[in-house]
Coordinates of C-alpha atoms in Angstrom, one line a residue:
Chain A
M1 CA 199.3 28.9 106.3
N2 CA 202.0 30.9 108.1
D3 CA 205.1 29.2 109.1
K4 CA 207.6 30.6 111.8
A5 CA 209.8 33.5 110.9
G6 CA 207.0 34.8 108.4
S7 CA 207.8 32.5 105.6
V8 CA 204.9 30.8 103.6
H9 CA 204.4 27.1 103.7
K10 CA 202.7 25.7 100.6
E11 CA 201.0 22.6 100.6
K12 CA 199.6 21.0 97.2
I13 CA 196.0 20.2 97.9
Y14 CA 195.0 19.5 94.2
G15 CA 196.5 19.7 90.9
P16 CA 198.0 17.8 87.9
S17 CA 199.6 14.6 88.7
D18 CA 203.3 14.4 89.2
Y19 CA 203.2 11.6 86.8
K20 CA 201.8 13.5 84.0
M21 CA 204.2 15.1 81.5
D22 CA 203.5 18.1 79.2
F23 CA 202.1 16.2 76.4
P24 CA 199.2 17.1 74.2
L25 CA 196.1 15.0 74.6
P26 CA 194.9 13.6 71.3
S27 CA 191.2 13.6 72.4
C28 CA 188.4 15.7 70.9
P29 CA 187.1 18.6 73.0
G30 CA 184.5 17.5 75.6
C31 CA 185.8 14.0 75.4
G32 CA 185.2 12.1 78.7
S33 CA 188.2 9.6 78.4
P34 CA 190.9 11.9 79.8
S35 CA 189.0 12.7 82.9
A36 CA 188.3 8.8 83.3
C37 CA 192.0 8.2 82.9
K38 CA 192.8 11.0 85.5
I39 CA 190.5 9.3 87.9
I40 CA 192.6 6.1 87.7
V41 CA 196.0 7.9 87.9
E42 CA 194.5 9.8 91.1
A43 CA 193.3 6.5 92.6
L44 CA 196.7 4.8 92.0
E45 CA 198.5 7.8 93.7
E46 CA 196.2 7.9 96.7
L47 CA 196.7 4.1 97.2
G48 CA 200.5 4.3 96.7
L49 CA 200.2 1.9 93.9
I50 CA 201.4 3.9 90.9
Q51 CA 205.1 3.2 90.9
N52 CA 204.4 -0.6 90.9
S53 CA 201.8 -0.5 88.1
V54 CA 201.6 -1.2 84.6
V55 CA 198.8 -0.2 82.3
V56 CA 197.7 -1.9 79.1
I57 CA 195.9 0.4 76.7
G58 CA 193.3 -1.0 74.2
V59 CA 193.0 0.1 70.6
G60 CA 190.7 3.2 70.6
C61 CA 190.2 6.6 72.3
A62 CA 189.8 5.1 75.9
G63 CA 193.3 4.9 76.8
M64 CA 194.7 7.9 75.2
G65 CA 194.7 9.9 78.3
F66 CA 197.7 7.7 79.4
F67 CA 199.8 8.9 76.6
G68 CA 202.5 11.0 78.2
T69 CA 202.2 9.5 81.6
K70 CA 205.2 8.6 83.6
M71 CA 204.3 4.8 83.8
D72 CA 205.3 1.5 82.2
M73 CA 202.7 0.9 79.5
A74 CA 201.9 -1.6 76.9
M75 CA 199.4 -1.4 73.8
C76 CA 198.9 -4.5 71.8
A77 CA 196.1 -5.3 69.3
H78 CA 192.4 -4.5 69.3
G79 CA 190.7 -6.7 71.9
P80 CA 193.3 -8.9 73.8
S81 CA 194.2 -6.4 76.6
P82 CA 193.1 -8.9 79.4
S83 CA 195.4 -11.6 78.1
V84 CA 198.4 -9.1 77.7
A85 CA 197.8 -7.8 81.1
A86 CA 197.7 -11.4 82.6
G87 CA 200.8 -12.2 80.7
I88 CA 202.5 -9.1 82.3
K89 CA 201.2 -10.2 85.8
H90 CA 202.6 -13.6 85.4
A91 CA 206.0 -12.4 84.1
N92 CA 206.3 -10.4 87.2
Y93 CA 205.2 -13.2 89.5
D94 CA 202.2 -11.1 90.7
D95 CA 204.4 -8.5 92.2
V96 CA 202.8 -5.7 90.3
T97 CA 199.4 -4.1 89.7
V98 CA 198.2 -4.5 86.1
F99 CA 195.2 -2.9 84.6
T100 CA 193.6 -2.4 81.3
V101 CA 191.9 0.7 79.9
Q102 CA 189.7 -0.3 77.0
G103 CA 186.8 1.3 74.9
D104 CA 183.3 -0.6 74.8
G105 CA 184.1 -1.8 71.3
D106 CA 187.5 -3.1 72.3
C107 CA 186.5 -4.7 75.5
A108 CA 183.0 -5.9 74.9
A109 CA 182.9 -6.7 70.9
I110 CA 186.2 -7.7 69.5
G111 CA 187.6 -8.5 73.0
A112 CA 184.5 -10.2 74.4
G113 CA 186.0 -13.7 74.2
Y114 CA 189.2 -12.5 76.0
L115 CA 187.2 -10.6 78.7
I116 CA 184.9 -13.6 79.4
N117 CA 187.6 -16.1 79.6
S118 CA 189.8 -13.7 81.6
A119 CA 186.9 -13.3 84.1
A120 CA 186.3 -17.0 84.3
R121 CA 189.9 -17.8 85.2
G122 CA 189.8 -15.1 87.6
D123 CA 193.0 -13.4 86.3
K124 CA 194.2 -11.1 89.0
I125 CA 193.9 -7.8 87.0
T126 CA 191.7 -4.9 86.7
I127 CA 189.8 -3.9 83.6
F128 CA 188.4 -0.4 83.1
M129 CA 185.9 -0.2 80.2
F130 CA 185.1 3.3 79.0
N131 CA 181.5 3.3 77.5
N132 CA 180.7 6.1 75.1
T133 CA 178.1 4.1 73.2
N134 CA 180.0 4.1 70.0
Y135 CA 183.2 3.6 68.1
G136 CA 184.8 6.9 68.6
T137 CA 188.4 6.5 66.9
T138 CA 186.9 5.4 63.7
G139 CA 184.3 8.0 63.4
G140 CA 181.2 6.9 65.4
Q141 CA 180.0 3.6 64.4
M142 CA 177.6 1.3 66.4
A143 CA 179.2 -0.3 69.3
P144 CA 177.7 -3.3 71.4
T145 CA 176.7 -0.6 73.8
T146 CA 174.8 1.8 71.5
L147 CA 171.5 2.7 72.8
L148 CA 168.2 1.6 71.0
G149 CA 167.1 4.2 68.7
Q150 CA 170.6 5.9 68.8
V151 CA 171.8 7.1 65.4
T152 CA 175.3 6.4 64.4
T153 CA 177.1 6.2 61.1
T154 CA 176.2 2.6 60.7
T155 CA 172.6 2.8 62.2
P156 CA 171.6 5.8 60.2
Q157 CA 167.9 5.0 61.2
G158 CA 168.7 4.5 64.7
R159 CA 169.6 1.1 66.4
D160 CA 166.8 -1.3 65.9
G161 CA 167.1 -4.3 68.4
M162 CA 165.5 -6.7 66.1
A163 CA 168.0 -5.8 63.4
Q164 CA 171.1 -4.9 65.1
G165 CA 170.8 -6.5 68.5
Y166 CA 170.5 -5.0 71.9
P167 CA 172.9 -2.9 74.2
L168 CA 175.3 -5.1 76.2
H169 CA 175.5 -4.8 79.9
V170 CA 178.9 -5.9 80.8
P171 CA 179.3 -5.4 84.5
E172 CA 175.9 -7.0 85.1
I173 CA 177.1 -10.1 83.0
L174 CA 180.5 -10.4 85.0
A175 CA 178.8 -10.0 88.2
T176 CA 177.5 -13.6 87.6
M177 CA 180.9 -15.1 87.3
K178 CA 182.8 -16.6 90.3
G179 CA 186.2 -15.5 88.9
V180 CA 185.0 -11.9 89.3
A181 CA 185.9 -10.2 92.8
Y182 CA 184.4 -6.7 91.9
S183 CA 182.0 -5.2 89.2
A184 CA 180.6 -1.7 89.1
R185 CA 179.5 0.9 86.7
G186 CA 180.2 4.8 87.2
S187 CA 179.8 7.8 85.5
I188 CA 181.7 11.3 85.4
H189 CA 179.0 13.6 84.2
N190 CA 178.8 15.6 87.5
F191 CA 181.2 15.9 90.4
A192 CA 179.3 13.7 92.9
H193 CA 179.4 10.8 90.3
Y194 CA 183.1 11.6 89.7
Q195 CA 183.8 11.0 93.3
R196 CA 181.7 7.9 93.5
T197 CA 183.4 6.4 90.4
K198 CA 186.7 7.2 92.0
K199 CA 185.6 4.9 94.9
Y200 CA 184.8 2.2 92.6
V201 CA 188.1 2.5 90.8
K202 CA 189.9 2.4 94.2
S203 CA 187.9 -0.6 95.2
A204 CA 188.6 -2.5 92.1
L205 CA 192.4 -1.9 92.5
Q206 CA 192.4 -3.0 96.1
K207 CA 190.6 -6.2 95.1
Q208 CA 193.4 -6.9 92.7
T209 CA 196.1 -6.1 95.3
A210 CA 194.3 -8.5 97.7
G211 CA 194.4 -11.1 95.1
I212 CA 190.8 -11.9 95.2
G213 CA 190.0 -12.1 91.4
L214 CA 189.4 -10.0 88.4
S215 CA 187.8 -6.6 89.1
F216 CA 185.9 -4.5 86.4
V217 CA 184.6 -1.0 86.4
E218 CA 182.8 0.5 83.4
I219 CA 182.8 4.3 83.1
L220 CA 180.1 6.4 81.2
T221 CA 182.0 8.8 79.1
A222 CA 180.8 11.7 76.7
C223 CA 181.6 11.6 73.0
P224 CA 180.2 15.0 71.9
V225 CA 181.9 15.0 68.4
N226 CA 180.4 11.7 67.3
W227 CA 177.2 12.2 69.2
R228 CA 176.8 15.5 67.2
M229 CA 176.1 17.4 70.4
E230 CA 177.6 20.2 72.3
P231 CA 179.6 19.1 75.4
I232 CA 177.2 20.3 77.8
K233 CA 174.2 18.7 76.0
A234 CA 176.3 15.4 75.8
I235 CA 176.6 15.4 79.4
R236 CA 172.9 16.1 80.0
W237 CA 172.2 13.1 77.5
I238 CA 174.4 10.8 79.7
E239 CA 172.3 11.8 82.7
E240 CA 168.8 11.6 81.1
E241 CA 169.3 8.7 78.5
V242 CA 172.6 6.7 79.1
T243 CA 172.2 6.2 82.8
V244 CA 168.6 4.8 82.1
E245 CA 169.8 2.0 80.0
Y246 CA 173.1 1.6 82.0
P247 CA 172.2 1.9 85.8
L248 CA 175.1 3.0 88.0
G249 CA 176.5 1.4 91.1
E250 CA 178.1 -1.8 92.3
F251 CA 177.0 -5.3 91.1
K252 CA 179.5 -7.4 92.9
N253 CA 181.9 -6.9 95.8
A254 CA 183.3 -10.2 96.9
D255 CA 185.9 -10.6 99.8
Chain B
M1 CA 222.0 -31.4 84.7
D2 CA 223.6 -33.4 81.8
E3 CA 221.8 -36.4 81.1
K4 CA 221.6 -39.0 78.3
L5 CA 217.8 -39.7 77.8
F6 CA 215.8 -41.7 75.5
I7 CA 212.7 -39.2 75.0
H8 CA 210.2 -38.1 72.5
G9 CA 210.5 -34.8 70.3
Y10 CA 207.8 -33.1 72.5
E11 CA 209.8 -33.7 75.5
A12 CA 213.0 -32.5 74.0
V13 CA 211.4 -29.3 73.2
G14 CA 210.2 -29.0 76.7
R15 CA 213.6 -29.9 78.3
G16 CA 215.4 -27.7 75.7
A17 CA 213.1 -24.7 76.9
L18 CA 213.6 -25.4 80.5
N19 CA 217.6 -25.6 80.0
A20 CA 217.2 -22.1 78.3
G21 CA 215.6 -21.0 81.4
C22 CA 212.1 -20.5 80.1
L23 CA 209.6 -20.7 83.1
H24 CA 206.4 -19.2 81.3
F25 CA 204.3 -21.2 78.9
F26 CA 200.7 -20.4 77.8
G27 CA 198.9 -22.8 75.3
Y28 CA 195.8 -24.0 73.9
P29 CA 195.2 -27.8 72.9
I30 CA 195.8 -28.9 69.4
T31 CA 196.9 -32.0 67.7
P32 CA 199.7 -33.2 67.2
Q33 CA 201.5 -30.9 69.8
N34 CA 199.3 -31.6 72.8
E35 CA 202.2 -33.4 74.6
I36 CA 204.3 -30.3 74.6
T37 CA 201.5 -28.3 76.3
E38 CA 201.0 -31.2 78.8
F39 CA 204.7 -31.3 79.5
F40 CA 204.8 -27.7 80.8
A41 CA 201.6 -28.2 82.7
R42 CA 203.4 -30.9 84.7
E43 CA 206.8 -29.3 84.8
L44 CA 206.4 -25.6 85.4
P45 CA 204.4 -25.4 88.6
Q46 CA 207.0 -27.4 90.5
R47 CA 209.7 -25.3 89.3
G48 CA 208.2 -22.0 90.2
G49 CA 207.1 -21.3 86.8
R50 CA 203.7 -20.2 85.2
F51 CA 201.6 -22.3 83.0
V52 CA 198.1 -21.3 82.0
Q53 CA 195.9 -23.0 79.4
V54 CA 194.0 -20.2 77.8
E55 CA 190.8 -20.0 75.5
S56 CA 192.5 -19.8 72.1
E57 CA 195.7 -19.4 70.3
A58 CA 195.1 -15.9 69.9
S59 CA 195.0 -15.6 73.6
S60 CA 198.1 -17.6 74.2
A61 CA 199.9 -15.3 71.7
S62 CA 198.6 -12.3 73.7
F63 CA 199.7 -13.9 77.0
V64 CA 203.2 -14.4 75.4
F65 CA 203.2 -10.9 74.2
G66 CA 202.5 -9.7 77.8
A67 CA 205.0 -12.0 79.5
A68 CA 207.7 -11.1 76.9
A69 CA 207.0 -7.5 77.7
G70 CA 207.3 -8.2 81.3
G71 CA 210.9 -9.4 80.4
V72 CA 210.8 -13.1 81.0
R73 CA 211.7 -15.8 78.6
V74 CA 208.2 -17.1 77.3
M75 CA 206.9 -19.5 74.8
T76 CA 203.8 -21.2 73.4
S77 CA 203.4 -24.1 71.1
T78 CA 200.8 -25.0 68.5
A79 CA 200.0 -26.7 65.2
S80 CA 199.2 -25.3 61.8
P81 CA 195.4 -24.1 62.3
G82 CA 196.5 -22.5 65.8
W83 CA 199.5 -21.1 64.1
G84 CA 197.1 -19.3 61.6
L85 CA 195.0 -18.0 64.6
M86 CA 198.0 -16.5 66.2
Q87 CA 199.2 -14.4 63.2
E88 CA 197.3 -11.2 64.2
I89 CA 199.2 -10.9 67.6
L90 CA 202.6 -12.2 66.1
S91 CA 202.5 -9.3 63.8
H92 CA 202.2 -6.9 66.9
I93 CA 204.9 -8.8 68.8
A94 CA 207.2 -8.2 65.5
F95 CA 206.4 -4.5 65.6
C96 CA 207.0 -4.2 69.3
E97 CA 210.2 -6.3 69.0
L98 CA 209.3 -8.6 71.7
P99 CA 211.7 -11.5 72.3
C100 CA 209.7 -14.8 72.5
V101 CA 209.5 -18.4 71.0
V102 CA 206.7 -20.1 69.1
V103 CA 206.7 -23.8 68.3
N104 CA 204.7 -24.7 65.2
V105 CA 204.3 -28.4 64.9
Q106 CA 203.2 -28.7 61.4
R107 CA 200.2 -30.7 60.3
G108 CA 198.4 -31.2 56.9
G109 CA 196.7 -28.1 55.7
P110 CA 194.8 -26.0 54.3
G111 CA 191.9 -25.6 56.8
Q112 CA 191.5 -28.3 59.3
G113 CA 193.4 -30.6 56.9
T114 CA 194.7 -33.5 58.8
T115 CA 195.8 -34.0 62.4
R116 CA 199.1 -35.7 61.2
H117 CA 202.5 -34.5 59.9
A118 CA 203.0 -32.2 56.8
Q119 CA 205.3 -29.3 55.9
T120 CA 202.6 -27.0 54.5
D121 CA 203.5 -23.8 56.7
Y122 CA 206.9 -23.2 55.3
L123 CA 205.9 -19.9 53.3
S124 CA 203.7 -18.7 56.1
A125 CA 206.6 -19.0 58.7
T126 CA 209.3 -17.7 56.5
R127 CA 207.5 -14.7 55.1
G128 CA 206.2 -13.3 58.4
G129 CA 202.8 -15.1 58.7
G130 CA 200.7 -12.0 59.7
H131 CA 200.0 -8.6 58.1
G132 CA 202.4 -5.8 57.5
G133 CA 205.8 -7.2 56.2
Y134 CA 208.0 -8.4 59.0
K135 CA 210.4 -11.3 59.6
S136 CA 210.8 -14.0 62.3
I137 CA 213.9 -16.2 62.7
V138 CA 212.7 -19.7 61.8
L139 CA 214.6 -22.8 62.9
A140 CA 214.0 -26.3 61.7
P141 CA 215.1 -29.3 63.7
S142 CA 215.3 -32.8 62.1
S143 CA 216.1 -34.9 65.1
V144 CA 215.0 -35.1 68.8
Q145 CA 218.5 -33.9 69.7
E146 CA 217.9 -30.8 67.4
C147 CA 214.5 -30.3 69.0
H148 CA 216.3 -29.8 72.3
D149 CA 219.3 -27.8 71.1
L150 CA 217.5 -25.5 68.7
M151 CA 214.9 -24.4 71.4
Q152 CA 217.9 -23.2 73.4
L153 CA 219.2 -21.4 70.3
A154 CA 215.7 -20.0 69.8
F155 CA 215.7 -18.3 73.0
Y156 CA 219.3 -17.0 72.6
L157 CA 218.5 -15.5 69.2
A158 CA 215.1 -14.0 70.4
D159 CA 216.8 -12.2 73.3
K160 CA 220.0 -11.2 71.2
Y161 CA 217.7 -9.4 68.4
R162 CA 214.5 -8.7 70.3
I163 CA 212.7 -10.8 67.8
L164 CA 210.2 -13.7 67.7
T165 CA 211.9 -17.1 66.9
V166 CA 209.9 -19.8 65.4
V167 CA 210.7 -23.4 65.8
L168 CA 209.1 -25.2 62.8
A169 CA 208.8 -28.9 63.7
D170 CA 206.4 -31.5 62.3
G171 CA 204.2 -34.1 63.6
I172 CA 206.7 -37.0 63.0
L173 CA 209.5 -35.1 64.7
I174 CA 207.7 -34.6 67.9
Q175 CA 206.2 -38.0 68.2
I176 CA 209.5 -40.0 67.5
A177 CA 211.9 -41.0 70.4
E178 CA 215.7 -40.9 70.3
Y179 CA 218.6 -41.0 72.6
I180 CA 219.8 -37.5 73.2
D181 CA 222.2 -35.4 75.4
V182 CA 220.3 -33.2 77.6
K183 CA 222.3 -30.2 78.9
P184 CA 222.2 -26.4 78.9
I185 CA 224.1 -24.7 76.1
D186 CA 225.9 -21.5 76.6
F187 CA 225.6 -19.2 73.5
G188 CA 227.0 -16.1 75.2
P189 CA 225.6 -13.2 76.7
V190 CA 222.4 -11.4 75.6
P191 CA 221.5 -7.6 76.2
P192 CA 219.8 -6.7 79.3
K193 CA 216.0 -6.4 79.3
D194 CA 216.0 -2.9 80.9
W195 CA 213.0 -1.9 78.9
A196 CA 210.8 -4.6 80.6
L197 CA 207.4 -3.5 82.2
K198 CA 207.6 -3.9 85.9
G199 CA 206.4 -0.6 87.3
I200 CA 208.7 2.4 87.4
G201 CA 209.6 2.0 91.2
K202 CA 211.6 -1.1 90.2
K203 CA 213.4 0.8 87.3
E204 CA 214.6 3.9 89.1
G205 CA 211.9 6.0 87.6
R206 CA 212.6 4.8 83.9
F207 CA 209.2 4.4 82.1
D208 CA 208.7 2.4 79.0
F209 CA 205.7 2.2 76.5
I210 CA 205.8 -1.0 74.4
Q211 CA 203.2 -0.2 72.0
S212 CA 202.0 -1.3 68.5
T213 CA 201.1 2.1 67.2
R214 CA 204.7 3.1 67.3
G215 CA 204.4 4.8 63.8
L216 CA 202.1 7.5 65.4
M217 CA 204.9 9.1 67.6
P218 CA 208.4 9.9 67.0
P219 CA 210.5 8.3 65.7
I220 CA 207.8 8.2 63.0
Y221 CA 206.6 5.2 60.8
K222 CA 209.1 4.9 58.0
T223 CA 212.1 5.3 60.2
I224 CA 210.9 2.5 62.6
V225 CA 210.2 0.3 59.5
E226 CA 213.6 1.0 58.1
Q227 CA 215.3 0.3 61.4
L228 CA 213.4 -3.1 61.8
H229 CA 214.6 -4.2 58.3
E230 CA 218.1 -3.0 58.9
K231 CA 218.0 -5.4 61.8
Y232 CA 216.5 -8.2 59.6
G233 CA 219.6 -7.5 57.3
K234 CA 222.1 -7.9 60.1
I235 CA 220.5 -11.2 61.2
A236 CA 220.5 -12.4 57.7
E237 CA 224.3 -11.6 57.5
S238 CA 225.4 -13.3 60.7
E239 CA 222.9 -16.1 61.6
T240 CA 222.3 -18.2 58.6
R241 CA 223.0 -21.7 59.3
V242 CA 223.1 -25.0 57.4
K243 CA 224.1 -28.7 57.7
T244 CA 225.8 -30.4 54.9
Y245 CA 226.2 -34.1 54.3
Q246 CA 228.4 -35.6 51.6
A247 CA 228.1 -32.2 49.8
D248 CA 231.7 -31.5 49.0
D249 CA 231.9 -33.5 45.5
A250 CA 228.1 -33.8 45.0
E251 CA 226.7 -33.3 41.5
L252 CA 223.2 -33.6 42.8
L253 CA 222.2 -32.0 46.1
L254 CA 219.1 -32.9 48.1
I255 CA 217.5 -29.8 49.8
S256 CA 215.1 -30.6 52.6
Y257 CA 214.3 -29.8 56.3
G258 CA 212.5 -31.5 59.3
Y259 CA 211.6 -35.3 59.2
V260 CA 212.1 -35.3 55.4
A261 CA 215.7 -34.4 55.8
R262 CA 216.3 -37.8 57.7
C263 CA 214.8 -39.5 54.7
C264 CA 217.1 -37.7 52.5
E265 CA 220.1 -38.6 54.6
E266 CA 219.1 -42.2 54.0
A267 CA 218.7 -41.6 50.3
V268 CA 222.2 -40.0 50.1
N269 CA 223.6 -43.2 51.7
M270 CA 221.8 -45.4 49.1
A271 CA 223.1 -43.3 46.3
R272 CA 226.6 -43.3 47.6
G273 CA 226.3 -47.1 48.0
E274 CA 225.9 -47.2 44.1
G275 CA 228.9 -44.7 43.5
L276 CA 226.5 -41.8 42.7
K277 CA 227.7 -38.4 43.7
V278 CA 225.0 -37.2 45.7
G279 CA 224.9 -35.1 48.9
M280 CA 222.4 -32.9 50.8
I281 CA 222.3 -29.4 52.3
Q282 CA 219.8 -28.9 55.0
P283 CA 219.0 -25.2 56.1
I284 CA 218.7 -25.0 59.9
T285 CA 217.5 -21.6 59.5
L286 CA 214.7 -21.4 57.1
W287 CA 214.8 -17.6 57.6
P288 CA 217.4 -16.4 57.1
F289 CA 217.6 -18.8 54.1
P290 CA 221.1 -19.9 53.0
Y291 CA 220.8 -18.3 49.6
E292 CA 224.5 -17.8 49.3
T293 CA 225.3 -21.4 50.0
L294 CA 223.1 -22.7 47.3
E295 CA 224.3 -19.9 44.9
Q296 CA 227.9 -21.2 45.3
K297 CA 226.9 -24.7 44.7
A298 CA 225.0 -23.7 41.7
S299 CA 227.9 -21.7 40.2
Q300 CA 230.0 -25.1 40.6
G301 CA 227.6 -26.8 38.4
C302 CA 225.3 -28.7 40.8
R303 CA 221.9 -29.7 40.4
F304 CA 219.2 -29.7 43.0
L305 CA 216.4 -31.9 44.2
V306 CA 214.2 -30.3 46.7
V307 CA 212.3 -32.9 48.7
E308 CA 209.4 -31.4 51.0
D309 CA 206.2 -32.8 52.3
S310 CA 204.1 -30.1 50.7
M311 CA 203.0 -29.3 47.0
G312 CA 206.1 -27.0 46.8
Q313 CA 207.0 -24.1 49.2
L314 CA 210.9 -24.6 50.1
V315 CA 211.4 -25.0 46.3
E316 CA 210.6 -21.3 45.9
D317 CA 213.5 -20.3 48.0
V318 CA 215.8 -22.7 46.2
R319 CA 214.8 -21.4 42.8
L320 CA 215.5 -17.9 44.1
A321 CA 219.0 -19.0 45.0
V322 CA 219.8 -21.0 41.9
E323 CA 218.0 -18.5 39.5
D324 CA 217.9 -21.6 36.9
K325 CA 214.5 -23.3 37.1
K326 CA 215.8 -26.1 35.0
R327 CA 218.4 -27.2 37.4
V328 CA 215.9 -27.4 40.4
A329 CA 213.6 -30.4 40.7
L330 CA 210.8 -31.0 43.2
L331 CA 209.6 -34.2 45.0
G332 CA 206.8 -33.1 47.0
M333 CA 203.7 -34.5 48.8
S334 CA 202.5 -36.4 45.7
S335 CA 205.3 -38.7 46.3
R336 CA 204.0 -39.9 49.7
H337 CA 203.6 -43.7 50.0
L338 CA 200.0 -43.5 51.0
A339 CA 197.2 -41.1 49.8
G340 CA 195.9 -40.9 53.4
E341 CA 197.0 -38.7 56.2
L342 CA 199.6 -41.2 57.3
G343 CA 201.6 -41.0 54.0
M344 CA 205.2 -40.2 54.2
I345 CA 208.1 -39.5 51.6
F346 CA 210.4 -42.6 52.1
P347 CA 214.1 -42.7 51.4
E348 CA 213.4 -45.4 48.5
T349 CA 211.2 -43.0 46.8
I350 CA 213.7 -40.2 47.0
F351 CA 216.5 -42.6 45.7
E352 CA 214.4 -43.7 42.8
E353 CA 213.9 -39.9 41.8
V354 CA 217.7 -39.3 42.2
K355 CA 218.5 -42.3 39.8
K356 CA 216.1 -40.6 37.2
L357 CA 218.0 -37.1 37.5
I358 CA 221.6 -38.1 37.7

């Protein structure tokens, strides 16, 4: 736009976050996790919360997008991020926004006990679980979220429900719990869903700020390397297969 | 604030923590330490503090990780099986150098063992109970007064060195009552926790990453491990503490900690009553262990009787210090007065052993 005296006034409409440093992402090509992390940072900035936030990263690929972000961060063991986050919240006497970024294995397998009890207590924290239907960091083993029939390195014949159990629907389970204020599942396989997921992320963070209870968002992310797919095919597979097992939307929105 | 009170060991632990300014406690029920957890459930809410009963000891250790990262004085307490369950997270706490305090009220192990007193976690506590090779400061009270005072020392040392401090008590010590002085102790200043996680808005833009995969990013793994162990070396140099009793002219020294040290004190009195040159050295810090003190006594020709309510754990450190197995004897759990879980090592039993050795 033209300012007075002919000088040019520039306004940033969209671009990299001011809170992102020039730091190489450790993620594989086509990985969905960094984009999902980006949504969270955007939401925090738009809500004006980022300076008063602490992120707790689980063990796995999910939180790696936060490496090199100018935020206070913690990373503990594989699974207990909800308890760590609640501890940080109590240390700050609730005057801080605390959220976890965990993978599906971290959150729903080894961390399931922490998750369920944090939800039952209604800890005033937000949990973001990235579901890529496998253990990515360790090379693509079966996760609790692996689809029936899906081939992984530990289900070489494809996951058989009778033998290896069934896909776990975490936000649906949490929606039944009184300590949970908000529960949703989003995806980022196209721009419409990216925007919708961002809305879920914002709602979840707002529930925490309002002190209503625990808030939870699952985000479906692509893992082309371990799925043995090209990135484009991985995105198509999310739309055609993963969203069939894992329906998108809000499961609980309590005031 | 200064009071003379007749209280139990568990209340002394609690009042010691409050006098150290600890307002955060996260715990899980387990015998014989439940009264400690219940103390904080009663006391903290009315003081503006935070108490949460969580779902497991693994979770209470994780809450402690978080609150310590948030920069407050925080603790939990447990008994032996719960101590075992915490070890995963305590290793992460060690690598992240988070200051905090864990009380382990020892009961008989292994496994579920008994719900009564014992001293079977000495090695687990002093060697760094979890994976990876680390150290925690380990303090061992032997009276209700020391429960109160060493809790305050524990928080001070934890903050001074950014390290986990363990207070290793036992089921007897926590359940007995004695007259004690309840007052805050000033150990001196501690470094500011400018690294605490609060959100960068409260830290003038400074951002911190308290992470347990420290080795992956610079400074790299080996450097960090070396720095950790350099710190452990400094602590060993300057924080080793012992208590001695009738030790100056003693030919036989009793070595013990916890409730057993009280029985040893009585046994020393019995021996002195008969003119026997018997004394005792009681480590207050089990780690760092007073190797030098024992080494000096050994070089003067002293012999040693280790008395502990286990099948022999403390004795390993005494043998390391003395380097002459023949001069170190052990009176262990087999000398309890009863075979059941209520059995104890009584002063009379210790005195009988002393007479055989001297």
